[in-house]
Short mmCIF file of C-alpha atoms in Angstrom, two decimals:
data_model
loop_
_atom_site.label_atom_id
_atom_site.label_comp_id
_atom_site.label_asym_id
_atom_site.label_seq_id
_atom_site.Cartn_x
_atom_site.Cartn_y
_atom_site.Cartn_z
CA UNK A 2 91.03 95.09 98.00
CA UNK A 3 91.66 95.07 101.66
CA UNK A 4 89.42 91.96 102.03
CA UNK A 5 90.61 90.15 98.87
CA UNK A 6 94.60 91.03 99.67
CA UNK A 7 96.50 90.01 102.70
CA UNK A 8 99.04 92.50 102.07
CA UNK A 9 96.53 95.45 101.83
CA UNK A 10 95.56 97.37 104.34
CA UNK A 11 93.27 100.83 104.35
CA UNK A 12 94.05 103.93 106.04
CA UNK A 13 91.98 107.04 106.07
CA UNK A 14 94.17 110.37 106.00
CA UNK A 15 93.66 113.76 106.13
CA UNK A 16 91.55 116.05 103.82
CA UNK A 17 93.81 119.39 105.07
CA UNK A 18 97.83 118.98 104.80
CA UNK A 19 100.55 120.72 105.15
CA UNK A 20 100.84 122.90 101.66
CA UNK A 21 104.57 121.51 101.35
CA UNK A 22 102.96 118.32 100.84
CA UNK A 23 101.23 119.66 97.65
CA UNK A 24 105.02 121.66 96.87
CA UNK A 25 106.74 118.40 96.87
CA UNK A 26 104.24 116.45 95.19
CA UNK A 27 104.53 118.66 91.89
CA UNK A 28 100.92 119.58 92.41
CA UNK A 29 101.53 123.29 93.25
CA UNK A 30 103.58 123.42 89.93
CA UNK A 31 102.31 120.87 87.79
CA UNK A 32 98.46 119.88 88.34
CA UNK A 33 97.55 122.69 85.28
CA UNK A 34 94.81 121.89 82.17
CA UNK A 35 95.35 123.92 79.58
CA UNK A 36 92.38 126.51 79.15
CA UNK A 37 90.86 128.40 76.25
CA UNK A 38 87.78 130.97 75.90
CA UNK A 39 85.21 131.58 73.26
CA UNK A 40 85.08 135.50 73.17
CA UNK A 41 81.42 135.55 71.34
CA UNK A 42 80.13 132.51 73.38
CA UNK A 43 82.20 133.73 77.10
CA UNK A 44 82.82 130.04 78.04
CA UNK A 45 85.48 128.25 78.71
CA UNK A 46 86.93 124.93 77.45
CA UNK A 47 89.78 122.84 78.18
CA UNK A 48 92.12 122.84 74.83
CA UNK A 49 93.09 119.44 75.44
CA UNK A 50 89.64 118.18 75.76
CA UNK A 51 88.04 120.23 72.50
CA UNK A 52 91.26 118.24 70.41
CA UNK A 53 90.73 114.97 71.85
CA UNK A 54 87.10 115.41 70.52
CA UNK A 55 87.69 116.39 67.24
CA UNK A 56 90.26 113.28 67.05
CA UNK A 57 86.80 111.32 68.06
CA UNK A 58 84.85 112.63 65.48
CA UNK A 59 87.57 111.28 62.83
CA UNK A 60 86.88 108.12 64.64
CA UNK A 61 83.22 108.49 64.19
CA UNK A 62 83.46 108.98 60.76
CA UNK A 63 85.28 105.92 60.07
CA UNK A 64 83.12 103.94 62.23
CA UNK A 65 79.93 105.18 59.63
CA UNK A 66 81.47 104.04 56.77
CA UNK A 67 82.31 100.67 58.09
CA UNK A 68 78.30 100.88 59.49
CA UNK A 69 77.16 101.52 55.79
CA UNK A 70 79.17 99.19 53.79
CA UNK A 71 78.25 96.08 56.28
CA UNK A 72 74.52 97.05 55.60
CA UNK A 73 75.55 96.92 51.56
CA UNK A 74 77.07 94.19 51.34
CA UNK A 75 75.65 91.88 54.39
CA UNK A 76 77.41 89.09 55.15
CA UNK A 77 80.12 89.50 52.42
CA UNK A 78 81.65 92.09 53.99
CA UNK A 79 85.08 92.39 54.71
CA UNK A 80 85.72 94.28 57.52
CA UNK A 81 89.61 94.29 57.61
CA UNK A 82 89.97 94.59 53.94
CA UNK A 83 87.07 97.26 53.73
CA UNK A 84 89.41 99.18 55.98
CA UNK A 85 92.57 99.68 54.44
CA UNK A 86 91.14 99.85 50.80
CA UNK A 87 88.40 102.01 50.78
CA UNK A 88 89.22 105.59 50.26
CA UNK A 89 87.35 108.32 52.77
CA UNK A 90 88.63 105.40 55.68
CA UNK A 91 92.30 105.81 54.84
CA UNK A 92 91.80 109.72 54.34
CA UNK A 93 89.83 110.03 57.96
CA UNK A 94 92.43 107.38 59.30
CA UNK A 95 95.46 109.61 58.20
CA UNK A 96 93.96 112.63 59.35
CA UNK A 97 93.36 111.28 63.02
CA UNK A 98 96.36 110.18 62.91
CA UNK A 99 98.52 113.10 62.28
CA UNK A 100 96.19 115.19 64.86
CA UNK A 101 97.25 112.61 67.05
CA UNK A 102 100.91 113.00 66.76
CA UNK A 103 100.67 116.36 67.05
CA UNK A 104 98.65 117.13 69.61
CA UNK A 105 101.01 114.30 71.20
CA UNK A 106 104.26 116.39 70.68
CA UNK A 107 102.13 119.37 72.17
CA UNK A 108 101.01 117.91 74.68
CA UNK A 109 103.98 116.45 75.96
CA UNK A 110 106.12 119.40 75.68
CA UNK A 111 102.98 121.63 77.56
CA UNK A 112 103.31 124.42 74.28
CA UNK A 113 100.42 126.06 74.53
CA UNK A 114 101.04 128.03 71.38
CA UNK A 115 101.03 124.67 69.63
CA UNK A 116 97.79 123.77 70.79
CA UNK A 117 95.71 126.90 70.17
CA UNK A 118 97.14 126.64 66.78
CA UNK A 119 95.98 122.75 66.31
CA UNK A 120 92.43 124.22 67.16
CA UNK A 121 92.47 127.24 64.65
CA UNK A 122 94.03 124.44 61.93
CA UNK A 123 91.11 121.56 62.80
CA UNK A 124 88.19 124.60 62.92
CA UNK A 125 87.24 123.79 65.75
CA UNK A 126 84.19 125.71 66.51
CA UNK A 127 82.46 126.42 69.89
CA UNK A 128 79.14 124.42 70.97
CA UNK A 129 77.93 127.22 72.08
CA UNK A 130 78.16 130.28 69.75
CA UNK A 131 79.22 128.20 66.26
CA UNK A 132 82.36 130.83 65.86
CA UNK A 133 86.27 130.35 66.08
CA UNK A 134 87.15 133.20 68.17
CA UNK A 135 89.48 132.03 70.54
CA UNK A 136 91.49 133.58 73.14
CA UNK A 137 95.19 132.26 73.58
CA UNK A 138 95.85 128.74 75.36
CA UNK A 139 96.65 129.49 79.47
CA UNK A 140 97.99 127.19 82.16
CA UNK A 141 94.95 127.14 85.41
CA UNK A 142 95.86 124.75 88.28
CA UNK A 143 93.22 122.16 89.46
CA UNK A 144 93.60 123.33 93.34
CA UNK A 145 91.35 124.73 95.32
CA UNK A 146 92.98 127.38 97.72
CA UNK A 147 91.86 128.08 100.94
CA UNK A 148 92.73 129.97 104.48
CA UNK A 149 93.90 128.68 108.03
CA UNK A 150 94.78 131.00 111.19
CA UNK A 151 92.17 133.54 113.17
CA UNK A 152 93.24 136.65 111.73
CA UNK A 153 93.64 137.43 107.84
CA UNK A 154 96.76 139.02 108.32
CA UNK A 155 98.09 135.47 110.20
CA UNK A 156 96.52 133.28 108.14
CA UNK A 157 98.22 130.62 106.02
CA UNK A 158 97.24 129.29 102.22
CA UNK A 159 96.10 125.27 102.50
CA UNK A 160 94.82 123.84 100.04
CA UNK A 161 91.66 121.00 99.94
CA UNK A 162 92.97 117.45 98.47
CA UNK A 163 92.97 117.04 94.91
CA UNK A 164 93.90 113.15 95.56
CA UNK A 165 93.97 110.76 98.42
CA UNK A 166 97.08 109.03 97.07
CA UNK A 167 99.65 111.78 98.87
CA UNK A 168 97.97 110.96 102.55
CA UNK A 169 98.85 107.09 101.64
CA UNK A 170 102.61 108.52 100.96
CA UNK A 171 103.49 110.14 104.05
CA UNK A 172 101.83 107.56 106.13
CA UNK A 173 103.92 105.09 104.12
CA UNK A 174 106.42 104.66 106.63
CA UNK A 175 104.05 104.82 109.79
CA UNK A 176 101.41 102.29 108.23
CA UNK A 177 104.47 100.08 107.20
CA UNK A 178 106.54 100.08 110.44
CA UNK A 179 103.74 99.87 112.69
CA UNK A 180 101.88 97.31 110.51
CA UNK A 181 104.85 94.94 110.44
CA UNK A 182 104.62 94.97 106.22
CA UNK A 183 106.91 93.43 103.40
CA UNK A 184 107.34 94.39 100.31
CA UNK A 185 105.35 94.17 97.87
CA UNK A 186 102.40 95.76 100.08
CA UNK A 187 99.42 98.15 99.30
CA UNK A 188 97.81 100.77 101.14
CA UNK A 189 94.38 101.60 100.03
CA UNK A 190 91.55 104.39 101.04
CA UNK A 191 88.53 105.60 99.62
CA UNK A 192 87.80 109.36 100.41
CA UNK A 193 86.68 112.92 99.05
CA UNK A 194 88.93 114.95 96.52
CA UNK A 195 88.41 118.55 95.33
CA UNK A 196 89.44 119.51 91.97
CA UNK A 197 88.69 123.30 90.49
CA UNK A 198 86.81 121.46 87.05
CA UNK A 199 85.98 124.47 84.75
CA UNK A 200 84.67 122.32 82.84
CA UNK A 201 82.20 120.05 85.19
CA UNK A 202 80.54 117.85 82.47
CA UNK A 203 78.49 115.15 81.75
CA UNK A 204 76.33 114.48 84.81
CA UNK A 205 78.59 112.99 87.65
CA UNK A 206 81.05 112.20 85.17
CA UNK A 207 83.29 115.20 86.14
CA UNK A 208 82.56 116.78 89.09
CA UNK A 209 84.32 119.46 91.60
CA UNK A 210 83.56 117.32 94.52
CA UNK A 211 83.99 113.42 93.74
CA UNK A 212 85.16 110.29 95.51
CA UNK A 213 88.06 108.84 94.85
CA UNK A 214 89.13 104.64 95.53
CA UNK A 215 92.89 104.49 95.45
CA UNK A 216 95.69 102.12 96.27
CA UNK A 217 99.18 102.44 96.51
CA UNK A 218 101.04 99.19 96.21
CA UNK A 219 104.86 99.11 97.28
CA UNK A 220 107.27 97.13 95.44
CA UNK A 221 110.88 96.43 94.83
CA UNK A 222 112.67 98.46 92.43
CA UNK A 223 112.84 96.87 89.03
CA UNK A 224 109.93 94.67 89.69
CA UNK A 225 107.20 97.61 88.65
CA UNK A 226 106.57 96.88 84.91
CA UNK A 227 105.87 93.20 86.22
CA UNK A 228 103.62 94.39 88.76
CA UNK A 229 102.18 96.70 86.46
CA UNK A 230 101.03 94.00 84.38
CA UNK A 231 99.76 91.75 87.14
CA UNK A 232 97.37 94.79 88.43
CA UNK A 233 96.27 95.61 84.75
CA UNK A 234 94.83 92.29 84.68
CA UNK A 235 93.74 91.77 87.62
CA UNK A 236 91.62 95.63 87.82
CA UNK A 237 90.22 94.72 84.48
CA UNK A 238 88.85 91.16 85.98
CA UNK A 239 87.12 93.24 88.83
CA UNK A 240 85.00 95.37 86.31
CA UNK A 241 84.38 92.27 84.07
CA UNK A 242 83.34 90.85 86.92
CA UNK A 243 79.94 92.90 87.08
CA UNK A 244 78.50 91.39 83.92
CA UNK A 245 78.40 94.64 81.89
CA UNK A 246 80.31 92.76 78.60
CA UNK A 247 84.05 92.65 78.15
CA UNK A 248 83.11 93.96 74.52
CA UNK A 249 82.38 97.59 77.27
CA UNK A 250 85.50 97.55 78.78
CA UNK A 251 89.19 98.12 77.20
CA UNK A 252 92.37 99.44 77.84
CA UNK A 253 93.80 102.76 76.94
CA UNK A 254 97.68 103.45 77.47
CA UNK A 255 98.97 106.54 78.16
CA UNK A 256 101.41 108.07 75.50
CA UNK A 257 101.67 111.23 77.55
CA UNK A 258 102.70 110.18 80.97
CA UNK A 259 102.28 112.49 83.93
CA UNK A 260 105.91 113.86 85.58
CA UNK A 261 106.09 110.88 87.90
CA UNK A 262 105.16 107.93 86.14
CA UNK A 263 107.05 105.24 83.78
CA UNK A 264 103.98 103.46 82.13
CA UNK A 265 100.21 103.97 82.33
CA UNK A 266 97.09 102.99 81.33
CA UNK A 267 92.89 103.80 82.18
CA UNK A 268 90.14 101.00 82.05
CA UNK A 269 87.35 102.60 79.87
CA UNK A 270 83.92 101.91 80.07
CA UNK A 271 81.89 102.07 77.50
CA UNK A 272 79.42 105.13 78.37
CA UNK A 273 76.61 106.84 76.15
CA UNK A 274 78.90 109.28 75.35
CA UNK A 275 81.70 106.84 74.63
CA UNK A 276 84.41 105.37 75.59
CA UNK A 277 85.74 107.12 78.95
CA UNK A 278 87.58 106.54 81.76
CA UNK A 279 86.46 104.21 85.11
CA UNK A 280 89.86 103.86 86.65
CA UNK A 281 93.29 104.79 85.80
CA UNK A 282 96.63 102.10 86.85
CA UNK A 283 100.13 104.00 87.24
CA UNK A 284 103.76 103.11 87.78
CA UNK A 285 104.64 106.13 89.57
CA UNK A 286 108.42 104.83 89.87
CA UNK A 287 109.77 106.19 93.19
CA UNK A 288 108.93 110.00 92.57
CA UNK A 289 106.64 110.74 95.70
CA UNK A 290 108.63 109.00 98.37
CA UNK A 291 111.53 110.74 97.37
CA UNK A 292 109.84 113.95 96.70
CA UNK A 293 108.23 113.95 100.49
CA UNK A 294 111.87 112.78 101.91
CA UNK A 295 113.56 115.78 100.16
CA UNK A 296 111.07 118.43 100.96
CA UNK A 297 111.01 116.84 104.78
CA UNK A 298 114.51 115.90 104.82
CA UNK A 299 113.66 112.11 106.28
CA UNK A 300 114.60 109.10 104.89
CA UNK A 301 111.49 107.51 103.45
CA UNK A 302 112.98 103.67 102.69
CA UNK A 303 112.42 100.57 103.40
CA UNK A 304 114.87 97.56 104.78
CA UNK A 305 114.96 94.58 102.80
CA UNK A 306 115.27 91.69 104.99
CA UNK A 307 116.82 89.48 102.28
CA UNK A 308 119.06 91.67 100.52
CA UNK A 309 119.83 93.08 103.61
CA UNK A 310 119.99 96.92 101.60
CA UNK A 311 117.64 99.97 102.21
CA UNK A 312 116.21 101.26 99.31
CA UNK A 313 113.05 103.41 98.10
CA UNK A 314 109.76 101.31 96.87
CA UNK A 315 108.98 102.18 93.78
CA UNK A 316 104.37 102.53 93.31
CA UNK A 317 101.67 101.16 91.62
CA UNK A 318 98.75 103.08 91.64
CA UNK A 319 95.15 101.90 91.06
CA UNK A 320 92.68 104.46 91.00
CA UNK A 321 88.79 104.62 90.80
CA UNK A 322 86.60 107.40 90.52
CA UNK A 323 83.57 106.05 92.49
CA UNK A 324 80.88 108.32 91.00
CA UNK A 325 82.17 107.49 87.46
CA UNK A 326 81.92 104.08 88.28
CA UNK A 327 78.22 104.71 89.33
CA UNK A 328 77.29 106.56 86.44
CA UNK A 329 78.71 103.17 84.32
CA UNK A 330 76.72 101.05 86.64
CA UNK A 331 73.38 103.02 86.23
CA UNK A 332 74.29 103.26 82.13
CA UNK A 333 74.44 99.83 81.88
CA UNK A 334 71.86 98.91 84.28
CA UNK A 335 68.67 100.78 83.10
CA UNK A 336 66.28 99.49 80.57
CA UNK A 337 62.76 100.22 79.67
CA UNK A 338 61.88 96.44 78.50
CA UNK A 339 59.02 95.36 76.51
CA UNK A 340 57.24 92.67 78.05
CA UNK A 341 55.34 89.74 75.49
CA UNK A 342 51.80 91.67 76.52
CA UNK A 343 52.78 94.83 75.01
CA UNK A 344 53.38 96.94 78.25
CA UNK A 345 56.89 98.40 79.23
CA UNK A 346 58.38 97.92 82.30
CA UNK A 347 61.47 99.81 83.78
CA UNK A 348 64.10 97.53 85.15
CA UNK A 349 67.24 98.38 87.10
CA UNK A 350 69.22 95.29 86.55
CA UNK A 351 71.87 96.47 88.86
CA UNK A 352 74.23 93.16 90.09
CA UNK A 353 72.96 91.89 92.81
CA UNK A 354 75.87 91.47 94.96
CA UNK A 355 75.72 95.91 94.72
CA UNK A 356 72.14 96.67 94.73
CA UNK A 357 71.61 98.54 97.90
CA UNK A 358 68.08 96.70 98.66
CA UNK A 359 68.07 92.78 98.50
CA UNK A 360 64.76 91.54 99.28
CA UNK A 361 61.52 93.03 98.98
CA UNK A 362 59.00 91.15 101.34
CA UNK A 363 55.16 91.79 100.10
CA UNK A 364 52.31 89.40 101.72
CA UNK A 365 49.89 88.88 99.06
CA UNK A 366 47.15 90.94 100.51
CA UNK A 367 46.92 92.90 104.17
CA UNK A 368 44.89 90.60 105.64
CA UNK A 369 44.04 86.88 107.14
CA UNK A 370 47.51 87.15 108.61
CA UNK A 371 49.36 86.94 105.84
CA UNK A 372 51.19 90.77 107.44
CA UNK A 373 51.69 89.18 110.38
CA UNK A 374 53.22 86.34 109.08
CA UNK A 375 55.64 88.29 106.55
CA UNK A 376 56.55 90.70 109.32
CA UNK A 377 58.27 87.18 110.72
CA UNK A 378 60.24 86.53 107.75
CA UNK A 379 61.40 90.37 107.61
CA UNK A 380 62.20 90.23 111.18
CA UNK A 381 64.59 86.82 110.99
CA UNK A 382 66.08 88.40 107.22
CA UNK A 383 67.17 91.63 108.20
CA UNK A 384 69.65 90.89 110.05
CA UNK A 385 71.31 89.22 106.80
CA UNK A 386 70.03 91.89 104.07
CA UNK A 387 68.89 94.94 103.40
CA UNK A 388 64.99 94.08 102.92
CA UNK A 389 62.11 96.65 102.46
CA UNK A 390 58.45 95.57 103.23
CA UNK A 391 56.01 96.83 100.91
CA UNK A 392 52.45 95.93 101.44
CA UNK A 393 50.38 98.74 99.41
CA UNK A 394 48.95 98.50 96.09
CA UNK A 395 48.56 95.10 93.82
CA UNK A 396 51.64 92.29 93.95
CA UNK A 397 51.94 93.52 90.31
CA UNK A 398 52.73 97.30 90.53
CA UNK A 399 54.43 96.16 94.12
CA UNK A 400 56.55 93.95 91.12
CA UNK A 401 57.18 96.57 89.26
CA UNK A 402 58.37 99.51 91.91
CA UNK A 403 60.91 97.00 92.76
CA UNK A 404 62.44 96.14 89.83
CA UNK A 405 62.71 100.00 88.85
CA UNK A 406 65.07 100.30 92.27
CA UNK A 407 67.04 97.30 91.02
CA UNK A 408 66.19 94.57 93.99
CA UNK A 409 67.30 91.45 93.04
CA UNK A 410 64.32 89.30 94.17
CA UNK A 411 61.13 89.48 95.50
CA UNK A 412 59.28 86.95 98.33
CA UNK A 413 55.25 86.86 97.71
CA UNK A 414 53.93 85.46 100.89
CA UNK A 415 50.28 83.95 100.43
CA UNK A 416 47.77 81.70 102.46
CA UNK A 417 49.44 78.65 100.96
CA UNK A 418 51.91 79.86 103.15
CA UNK A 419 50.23 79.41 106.50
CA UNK A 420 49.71 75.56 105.44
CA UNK A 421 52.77 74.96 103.86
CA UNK A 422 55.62 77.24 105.12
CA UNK A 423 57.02 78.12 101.32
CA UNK A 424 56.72 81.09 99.89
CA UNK A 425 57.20 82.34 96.06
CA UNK A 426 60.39 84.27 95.45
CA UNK A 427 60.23 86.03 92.09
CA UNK A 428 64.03 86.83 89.88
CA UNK A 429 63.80 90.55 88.94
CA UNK A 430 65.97 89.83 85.88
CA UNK A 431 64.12 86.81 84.39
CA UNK A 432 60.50 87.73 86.13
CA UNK A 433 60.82 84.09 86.95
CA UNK A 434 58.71 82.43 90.15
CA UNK A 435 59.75 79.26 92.09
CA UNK A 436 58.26 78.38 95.33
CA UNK A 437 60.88 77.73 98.20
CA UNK A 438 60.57 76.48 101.72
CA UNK A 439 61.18 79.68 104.46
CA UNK A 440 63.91 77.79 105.79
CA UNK A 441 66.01 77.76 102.97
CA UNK A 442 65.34 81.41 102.27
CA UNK A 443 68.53 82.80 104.18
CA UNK A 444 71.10 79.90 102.41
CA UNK A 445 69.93 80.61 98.90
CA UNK A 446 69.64 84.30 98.80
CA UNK A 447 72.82 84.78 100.52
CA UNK A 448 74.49 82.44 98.01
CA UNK A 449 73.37 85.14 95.02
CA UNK A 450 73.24 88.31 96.69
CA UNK A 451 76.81 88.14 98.44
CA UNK A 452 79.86 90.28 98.15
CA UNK A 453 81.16 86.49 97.25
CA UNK A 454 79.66 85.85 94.24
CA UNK A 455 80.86 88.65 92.69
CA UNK A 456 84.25 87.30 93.37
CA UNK A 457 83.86 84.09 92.07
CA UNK A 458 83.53 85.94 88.66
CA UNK A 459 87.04 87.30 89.07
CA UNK A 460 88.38 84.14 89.45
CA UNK A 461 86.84 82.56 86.63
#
């Protein structure tokens, strides 16, 4: 964003901050998920989480029926029709629907009563021990506590970041003053958060320890709903970008908004397990700012030039969770391919602009200086990409190690080489060979391999 954006700029604040920061942010208060436990099984769930998968498995059960009437009737079916005739659809749809309202109301109004009793209603059983013995619904915060000061008795309660977004708010005015910034500008950072996940699920889907991408983009008040928008669209051109499908990717809006936001919305990915969350886009209105200059008692606003008025920015948010977006990457990106001579080959068809190695350069066999003479290629390369120089084993199993670690192309340097200075660079994706002279090498990998090709997809 910082590169793309000249009204971005990055920041990188602290980890540890002053627990009023946390107070005034709501997080000390607010950051809760509501918890229940099995009493035969002894584990815990989040409510909210074991109702939003029941509504699923409505969803699954409509998508089934739709599955085994297009196999009946072939190309005659009618989707749309099939849909708001057929019987068990409308009976599954109005039964995920009225979970949804109600777990809506619950949720919105934090009853906890409400939502144990939407789990006892909708038998919902535990994974783990098959039973519906279930403890009442309690509120656990998300914060992970901690010490500061050399004696117990002295010591002071801090508490480890559970988002990087409230060290971009109170460096707001500091980044914007000494920056020289107009509105509309963004902040952005990319740093560690901590979050107390009872529930850690789903291999680096949900973690305790993650990394977060955020950006905080300032704007005039009553101009947020249009910026909103703009972001939406633009966030969901980024991830499109990759090449993963658009069919992978949609939007999911927010009917319960969090305390300081007026309208928001996540980018799903389409996972194994579903359709889940890769980054989430807020208005937060003008909440924090004002929060952090009524808990400090500063004025956190900015001076409009124009208007000539002071007023408080109002925020849009963009946030990424960068393991998520990994897992997505490495879900989309693996396949065990079957080749036309039977064999299977494991391909990592990561885009190339992100796979961490580039080039792989392998001389044909270690000998009659065809080392020597890749060695020379590596050395003038590296300074451009990432390359790795593999020599060992057969140009075939060399062939396949690399395209299981997702490097984009390969450069085969044999004793036509020494006569004719071109060497054979081989496309992971499409296996394909083409010879091309060494001196061309740099201008046509760069031109696939670059941060800048991904961009031209955005702009597409």
């Amino acid at each position: 964003m910082v590169l793309l954006h000249d009204n971005i700029v990055g920041i990188d604040s602290a980890i540890f901050m002053h627990p009023t920061i946390w107070k005034a942010s709501g997080h000390v208060d607010a950051f809760n998920d509501p918890l229940i436990d099995n009493r035969d099984s002894k584990k815990r769930y989040r409510a909210d989480v074991l109702i939003e998968d029941q509504i699923a498995k409505y969803e699954e059960k409509i998508d089934k029926e739709v599955a085994k009437a297009r196999k009946r009737f072939g190309e005659n079916f009618d989707e749309e029709q099939f849909l708001t005739t057929n019987a068990r659809v409308l009976e599954n749809k109005q039964k995920r629907d009225a979970l949804h309202e109600r777990y809506s109301v619950a949720m919105n109004a934090m009853d906890l009563e409400e939502l144990k009793q939407i789990i006892l209603d909708e038998e919902i059983v535990c994974p783990i021990s098959g039973t519906r013995n279930w403890t009442d619904v309690r509120q656990f915060n998300l914060m992970f506590k901690t010490e500061v000061g050399s004696t117990a008795e002295g010591a002071s309660t801090i508490y480890l970041r559970p988002e990087t977004a409230q060290g971009i708010f109170v460096n707001y005015l500091n980044v914007q003053k000494t920056g020289r910034m107009k509105l509309p500008f963004g902040i952005a950072q990319i740093g560690k958060a901590f979050r107390n996940e009872i529930v850690a699920r789903q291999f680096i889907f949900r973690m305790r320890e993650f990394e977060q991408m955020e950006m905080q983009f300032f704007v005039k008040p009553g101009t947020e709903l249009e910026w909103f928008g703009n972001w939406k669209k633009t966030r969901m051109a980024w991830h499109q970008a990759l090449g993963f499908g658009a069919e992978n990717y949609r939007f999911h809006d927010h009917e319960k908004l969090a305390h300081y936001a007026n309208a928001a919305t996540d980018i799903e990915f389409h996972m194994p397990f579903g359709f889940k969350e890769v980054e989430g886009i807020h208005s937060r209105t003008n909440f924090d700012l004002s929060q952090h200059a009524k808990f400090s008692g500063r004025k956190i606003e900015y001076f409009d030039p124009e208007t000539n008025e002071s007023y408080t920015p109002y925020v849009i948010e963009t946030s990424i969770g960068v393991d998520r977006m990994f897992l997505s990457i490495m879900c989309h990106s693996y396949e065990e391919e079957k080749l036309e001579n039977g064999e299977t080959r494991v391909v990592l068809k990561l885009p190339a602009a992100l796979a961490p190695t580039k080039l792989a350069i392998m001389p044909l066999v270690k000998k009659d200086g065809l080392p020597e003479k890749a060695r020379e290629i590596m050395d003038d390369l590296k300074f451009h990409f990432n390359c790795k120089y593999d020599e060992k084993d057969s140009i075939g199993k060399r062939y396949r190690r690399q395209d299981a670690v997702g490097t984009p192309y390969c450069i085969t340097i044999d004793h036509d080489t020494l006569n004719d200075n071109c060497v054979t660079l081989r496309d992971r994706d499409t296996m394909e060979q083409q010879r091309v002279n060494i001196n061309d090498l740099r201008s046509l990998i760069e031109d696939k391999v670059s941060i800048t090709s991904l961009l031209k997809q955005i702009n597409k």
